[in-house]
PDB file of C-alpha atoms in Angstrom:
ATOM      1  CA  MET A   1     -22.508  -4.561 -24.400  1.00 83.00           C
ATOM      2  CA  GLU A   2     -22.243  -1.473 -23.122  1.00 86.00           C
ATOM      3  CA  PHE A   3     -22.201  -0.847 -18.574  1.00 84.00           C
ATOM      4  CA  ARG A   4     -22.440   2.354 -17.634  1.00 86.00           C
ATOM      5  CA  ILE A   5     -21.207   3.004 -13.121  1.00 85.00           C
ATOM      6  CA  LYS A   6     -23.639   6.081 -12.079  1.00 86.00           C
ATOM      7  CA  HIS A   7     -24.020   4.859  -8.915  1.00 83.00           C
ATOM      8  CA  THR A   8     -22.357   4.312  -5.345  1.00 79.00           C
ATOM      9  CA  TRP A   9     -22.815   0.765  -4.534  1.00 74.00           C
ATOM     10  CA  ASP A  10     -25.664   2.221  -2.099  1.00 74.00           C
ATOM     11  CA  GLY A  11     -27.857   4.151  -4.968  1.00 79.00           C
ATOM     12  CA  LEU A  12     -26.078   7.556  -4.856  1.00 83.00           C
ATOM     13  CA  PRO A  13     -24.380   9.880  -7.971  1.00 88.00           C
ATOM     14  CA  VAL A  14     -21.696   9.714  -8.576  1.00 85.00           C
ATOM     15  CA  SER A  15     -19.650  12.655  -8.525  1.00 87.00           C
ATOM     16  CA  HIS A  16     -17.557  12.463 -12.032  1.00 86.00           C
ATOM     17  CA  GLU A  17     -18.383  10.905 -14.918  1.00 87.00           C
ATOM     18  CA  PRO A  18     -19.377   8.032 -15.247  1.00 87.00           C
ATOM     19  CA  ILE A  19     -17.256   4.369 -15.767  1.00 86.00           C
ATOM     20  CA  THR A  20     -17.712   2.596 -18.917  1.00 86.00           C
ATOM     21  CA  VAL A  21     -17.318  -1.219 -19.311  1.00 84.00           C
ATOM     22  CA  GLY A  22     -17.793  -2.356 -23.141  1.00 85.00           C
ATOM     23  CA  LEU A  23     -17.607  -6.544 -23.638  1.00 83.00           C
ATOM     24  CA  ARG A  24     -17.655  -7.352 -26.529  1.00 83.00           C
ATOM     25  CA  LEU A  25     -16.753 -11.257 -29.016  1.00 79.00           C
ATOM     26  CA  ASP A  26     -13.428 -11.202 -30.735  1.00 76.00           C
ATOM     27  CA  ASN A  27     -12.009 -14.174 -31.586  1.00 77.00           C
ATOM     28  CA  ALA A  28     -10.076 -14.686 -28.083  1.00 73.00           C
ATOM     29  CA  GLY A  29     -12.475 -15.116 -26.025  1.00 77.00           C
ATOM     30  CA  LEU A  30     -14.871 -11.813 -24.177  1.00 79.00           C
ATOM     31  CA  LEU A  31     -12.887  -8.028 -24.863  1.00 81.00           C
ATOM     32  CA  VAL A  32     -13.429  -5.775 -21.807  1.00 83.00           C
ATOM     33  CA  GLU A  33     -12.738  -2.397 -22.643  1.00 84.00           C
ATOM     34  CA  VAL A  34     -12.853   0.433 -19.540  1.00 85.00           C
ATOM     35  CA  ARG A  35     -13.460   3.889 -20.074  1.00 85.00           C
ATOM     36  CA  ALA A  36     -12.710   5.538 -16.612  1.00 85.00           C
ATOM     37  CA  PRO A  37     -11.177   8.553 -15.428  1.00 85.00           C
ATOM     38  CA  PHE A  38      -7.941   8.640 -13.561  1.00 85.00           C
ATOM     39  CA  PHE A  39      -8.075   9.604 -10.406  1.00 83.00           C
ATOM     40  CA  ASN A  40      -4.564   8.970  -9.502  1.00 84.00           C
ATOM     41  CA  ASP A  41      -5.017   8.515  -5.824  1.00 81.00           C
ATOM     42  CA  PRO A  42      -3.790   6.452  -4.443  1.00 84.00           C
ATOM     43  CA  PRO A  43      -0.574   6.730  -6.721  1.00 87.00           C
ATOM     44  CA  ALA A  44       0.784   3.057  -8.808  1.00 90.00           C
ATOM     45  CA  PRO A  45       0.903   0.136  -6.781  1.00 93.00           C
ATOM     46  CA  PRO A  46       4.910  -0.797  -7.008  1.00 95.00           C
ATOM     47  CA  GLY A  47       4.183  -3.330  -9.136  1.00 94.00           C
ATOM     48  CA  GLU A  48       5.451  -3.811 -12.687  1.00 93.00           C
ATOM     49  CA  PRO A  49       2.939  -2.673 -15.358  1.00 90.00           C
ATOM     50  CA  GLY A  50       1.734  -6.265 -17.313  1.00 88.00           C
ATOM     51  CA  LYS A  51       2.049  -8.403 -14.160  1.00 91.00           C
ATOM     52  CA  PRO A  52      -0.654  -9.829 -12.067  1.00 92.00           C
ATOM     53  CA  PHE A  53      -0.099  -8.170  -8.642  1.00 94.00           C
ATOM     54  CA  GLY A  54      -1.669  -9.012  -5.231  1.00 92.00           C
ATOM     55  CA  GLY A  55      -3.351  -6.496  -2.951  1.00 90.00           C
ATOM     56  CA  LEU A  56      -4.806  -4.473  -6.033  1.00 90.00           C
ATOM     57  CA  TRP A  57      -8.165  -3.683  -4.645  1.00 84.00           C
ATOM     58  CA  ASP A  58      -6.113  -0.711  -2.020  1.00 86.00           C
ATOM     59  CA  TYR A  59      -5.299   1.169  -4.943  1.00 87.00           C
ATOM     60  CA  GLU A  60      -7.223   1.978  -8.211  1.00 86.00           C
ATOM     61  CA  VAL A  61      -8.920  -0.231 -10.257  1.00 87.00           C
ATOM     62  CA  VAL A  62     -12.081  -1.270 -11.780  1.00 86.00           C
ATOM     63  CA  GLU A  63     -13.610  -4.472 -10.466  1.00 84.00           C
ATOM     64  CA  GLU A  64     -15.951  -7.015 -12.978  1.00 84.00           C
ATOM     65  CA  PHE A  65     -17.532 -10.398 -11.990  1.00 81.00           C
ATOM     66  CA  PHE A  66     -17.986 -13.401 -13.438  1.00 80.00           C
ATOM     67  CA  LEU A  67     -20.449 -15.215 -12.144  1.00 77.00           C
ATOM     68  CA  SER A  68     -21.231 -18.981 -13.411  1.00 74.00           C
ATOM     69  CA  ASP A  69     -24.734 -19.664 -14.020  1.00 70.00           C
ATOM     70  CA  ARG A  70     -23.789 -23.028 -12.539  1.00 76.00           C
ATOM     71  CA  THR A  71     -21.691 -23.207  -9.398  1.00 78.00           C
ATOM     72  CA  GLU A  72     -20.730 -20.510  -7.123  1.00 77.00           C
ATOM     73  CA  GLN A  73     -17.343 -20.148  -8.608  1.00 81.00           C
ATOM     74  CA  TYR A  74     -16.512 -16.739 -10.110  1.00 83.00           C
ATOM     75  CA  LEU A  75     -14.115 -15.249 -11.497  1.00 84.00           C
ATOM     76  CA  GLU A  76     -12.617 -11.531 -10.103  1.00 86.00           C
ATOM     77  CA  VAL A  77     -10.814  -9.820 -12.540  1.00 88.00           C
ATOM     78  CA  GLU A  78      -9.625  -6.175 -11.208  1.00 88.00           C
ATOM     79  CA  LEU A  79      -8.072  -3.465 -13.880  1.00 88.00           C
ATOM     80  CA  CYS A  80      -5.964  -0.995 -12.241  1.00 88.00           C
ATOM     81  CA  PRO A  81      -5.123   2.067 -14.502  1.00 87.00           C
ATOM     82  CA  HIS A  82      -1.404   1.537 -14.221  1.00 89.00           C
ATOM     83  CA  GLY A  83      -1.033  -1.254 -16.568  1.00 88.00           C
ATOM     84  CA  GLN A  84      -1.133  -4.137 -12.998  1.00 90.00           C
ATOM     85  CA  TYR A  85      -4.288  -6.423 -12.666  1.00 90.00           C
ATOM     86  CA  LEU A  86      -5.446  -8.971 -10.440  1.00 91.00           C
ATOM     87  CA  LEU A  87      -7.593 -12.182 -11.482  1.00 90.00           C
ATOM     88  CA  LEU A  88      -9.147 -14.294  -8.323  1.00 89.00           C
ATOM     89  CA  LEU A  89     -11.220 -17.221  -8.922  1.00 88.00           C
ATOM     90  CA  LEU A  90     -13.345 -17.915  -6.113  1.00 86.00           C
ATOM     91  CA  ALA A  91     -15.678 -20.586  -4.871  1.00 86.00           C
ATOM     92  CA  GLY A  92     -18.274 -18.626  -2.312  1.00 78.00           C
ATOM     93  CA  ARG A  93     -18.413 -15.134  -1.666  1.00 73.00           C
ATOM     94  CA  ARG A  94     -14.580 -14.221  -0.116  1.00 75.00           C
ATOM     95  CA  LYS A  95     -13.167 -17.958  -1.002  1.00 85.00           C
ATOM     96  CA  VAL A  96      -9.858 -17.477  -2.861  1.00 89.00           C
ATOM     97  CA  TRP A  97      -8.992 -20.854  -5.031  1.00 87.00           C
ATOM     98  CA  LYS A  98      -7.029 -19.614  -7.798  1.00 87.00           C
ATOM     99  CA  GLU A  99      -5.052 -16.380  -8.019  1.00 86.00           C
ATOM    100  CA  GLU A 100      -2.793 -14.481 -10.155  1.00 84.00           C
ATOM    101  CA  LEU A 101      -4.230 -15.789 -12.912  1.00 83.00           C
ATOM    102  CA  PRO A 102      -2.032 -14.597 -16.353  1.00 81.00           C
ATOM    103  CA  LEU A 103      -4.564 -12.537 -18.174  1.00 81.00           C
ATOM    104  CA  GLU A 104      -3.588 -10.539 -22.081  1.00 75.00           C
ATOM    105  CA  PHE A 105      -3.546  -6.868 -20.440  1.00 67.00           C
ATOM    106  CA  GLU A 106      -2.475  -3.495 -22.887  1.00 59.00           C
ATOM    107  CA  GLU A 107      -3.149  -0.153 -21.453  1.00 52.00           C
ATOM    108  CA  LYS A 108      -7.028   0.356 -20.597  1.00 48.00           C
ATOM    109  CA  ARG A 109      -7.921  -3.330 -22.234  1.00 48.00           C
ATOM    110  CA  GLY A 110      -8.326  -6.868 -20.707  1.00 49.00           C
ATOM    111  CA  ASN A 111      -8.508  -9.923 -23.396  1.00 47.00           C
ATOM    112  CA  MET A 112     -10.540 -12.857 -21.169  1.00 44.00           C
ATOM    113  CA  LYS A 113     -11.319 -16.604 -22.140  1.00 37.00           C
ATOM    114  CA  HIS A 114     -14.821 -16.781 -21.852  1.00 33.00           C
ATOM    115  CA  PHE A 115     -16.941 -16.837 -18.251  1.00 35.00           C
ATOM    116  CA  THR A 116     -20.936 -16.357 -17.821  1.00 31.00           C
ATOM    117  CA  LEU A 117     -22.706 -13.560 -16.225  1.00 32.00           C
ATOM    118  CA  CYS A 118     -20.605 -10.533 -14.666  1.00 36.00           C
ATOM    119  CA  LEU A 119     -21.461  -7.023 -12.073  1.00 37.00           C
ATOM    120  CA  HIS A 120     -18.690  -4.556 -12.399  1.00 37.00           C
ATOM    121  CA  MET A 121     -17.515  -2.590  -9.898  1.00 42.00           C
ATOM    122  CA  ASN A 122     -15.364   0.321  -9.890  1.00 45.00           C
ATOM    123  CA  CYS A 123     -13.135   0.303  -6.282  1.00 49.00           C
ATOM    124  CA  ARG A 124     -10.736   2.778  -5.129  1.00 50.00           C
ATOM    125  CA  LYS A 125      -8.711   3.487  -1.811  1.00 48.00           C
ATOM    126  CA  ASP A 126      -7.497   7.454  -1.633  1.00 54.00           C
ATOM    127  CA  ARG A 127      -5.184   8.701   0.245  1.00 55.00           C
ATOM    128  CA  ASN A 128      -6.427   9.301   3.811  1.00 57.00           C
ATOM    129  CA  GLN A 129      -7.291   5.286   3.316  1.00 54.00           C
ATOM    130  CA  ILE A 130     -11.343   5.981   2.111  1.00 56.00           C
ATOM    131  CA  TYR A 131     -12.529   3.349   0.363  1.00 58.00           C
ATOM    132  CA  PHE A 132     -15.057   4.316  -2.820  1.00 61.00           C
ATOM    133  CA  HIS A 133     -17.332   1.929  -4.041  1.00 67.00           C
ATOM    134  CA  GLU A 134     -19.714   2.269  -7.282  1.00 70.00           C
ATOM    135  CA  ALA A 135     -21.367  -0.899  -9.355  1.00 71.00           C
ATOM    136  CA  CYS A 136     -23.460  -0.892 -12.454  1.00 69.00           C
ATOM    137  CA  PHE A 137     -26.024  -2.472 -10.350  1.00 66.00           C
ATOM    138  CA  ASN A 138     -27.124  -1.483  -6.693  1.00 65.00           C
ATOM    139  CA  VAL A 139     -27.436  -3.903  -3.655  1.00 63.00           C
ATOM    140  CA  ALA A 140     -30.175  -2.487  -1.852  1.00 59.00           C
ATOM    141  CA  LEU A 141     -30.388  -0.028   0.093  1.00 54.00           C
ATOM    142  CA  GLY A 142     -29.848  -0.084   3.931  1.00 54.00           C
ATOM    143  CA  SER A 143     -27.741  -2.849   3.353  1.00 54.00           C
ATOM    144  CA  ASP A 144     -23.971  -2.101   4.555  1.00 55.00           C
ATOM    145  CA  LEU A 145     -21.089  -2.625   2.368  1.00 50.00           C
ATOM    146  CA  VAL A 146     -20.259  -6.514   3.376  1.00 48.00           C
ATOM    147  CA  MET A 147     -23.439  -7.211   1.417  1.00 47.00           C
ATOM    148  CA  LEU A 148     -21.492  -5.988  -1.490  1.00 48.00           C
ATOM    149  CA  LEU A 149     -20.192  -9.184  -2.925  1.00 54.00           C
ATOM    150  CA  LYS A 150     -23.083 -11.484  -2.207  1.00 60.00           C
ATOM    151  CA  LEU A 151     -23.956 -13.381  -5.047  1.00 59.00           C
ATOM    152  CA  ASP A 152     -27.508 -12.747  -4.688  1.00 62.00           C
ATOM    153  CA  TYR A 153     -26.361  -8.718  -5.781  1.00 61.00           C
ATOM    154  CA  PHE A 154     -25.019 -10.159  -8.969  1.00 59.00           C
ATOM    155  CA  GLN A 155     -27.490  -9.774 -11.797  1.00 60.00           C
ATOM    156  CA  TRP A 156     -27.505 -11.185 -15.416  1.00 54.00           C
ATOM    157  CA  PRO A 157     -27.328  -8.501 -18.515  1.00 57.00           C
ATOM    158  CA  LYS A 158     -28.787  -9.162 -21.639  1.00 51.00           C
ATOM    159  CA  TRP A 159     -26.221 -11.696 -23.133  1.00 49.00           C
ATOM    160  CA  ASN A 160     -27.686 -12.004 -26.935  1.00 50.00           C
ATOM    161  CA  SER A 161     -26.967  -8.125 -27.082  1.00 52.00           C
ATOM    162  CA  LEU A 162     -23.570  -9.159 -27.278  1.00 47.00           C
ATOM    163  CA  LEU A 163     -24.297 -12.334 -29.561  1.00 46.00           C
TER     164      LEU A 163
END
């Protein structure tokens, strides 16, 4: 299954090659493959590559969200092109209950255990402290950016193409 992120969170076209996020099942779980332009703006975070890094959302990352189909719990996965990552388990919007979970991550590949639902978006902040948010699924026109993480905007992909 493949998703192409071609729009900003509010529906405008991106000004670069679209980000592609591929999902496929393998023996270890769900394999997430990311192909994205490399902006290097801001430069690499100070954390060690291959390790979790708190505050990664302030750097160039591709984020995936996997929402439970039974509760408002979800997994947020942030992958940085410099090798750092961050996994957060949340219960409701922005309520972290577990953080810096382990992940097998190398280069631009992350391998996770099974979860059920996802919304993909890219987020990066440049040297001028300006955030750029892009989304696979658009948020309603007229919404503000705070609505981006509202669980109502998570969408169900067609999982039968993955299974």
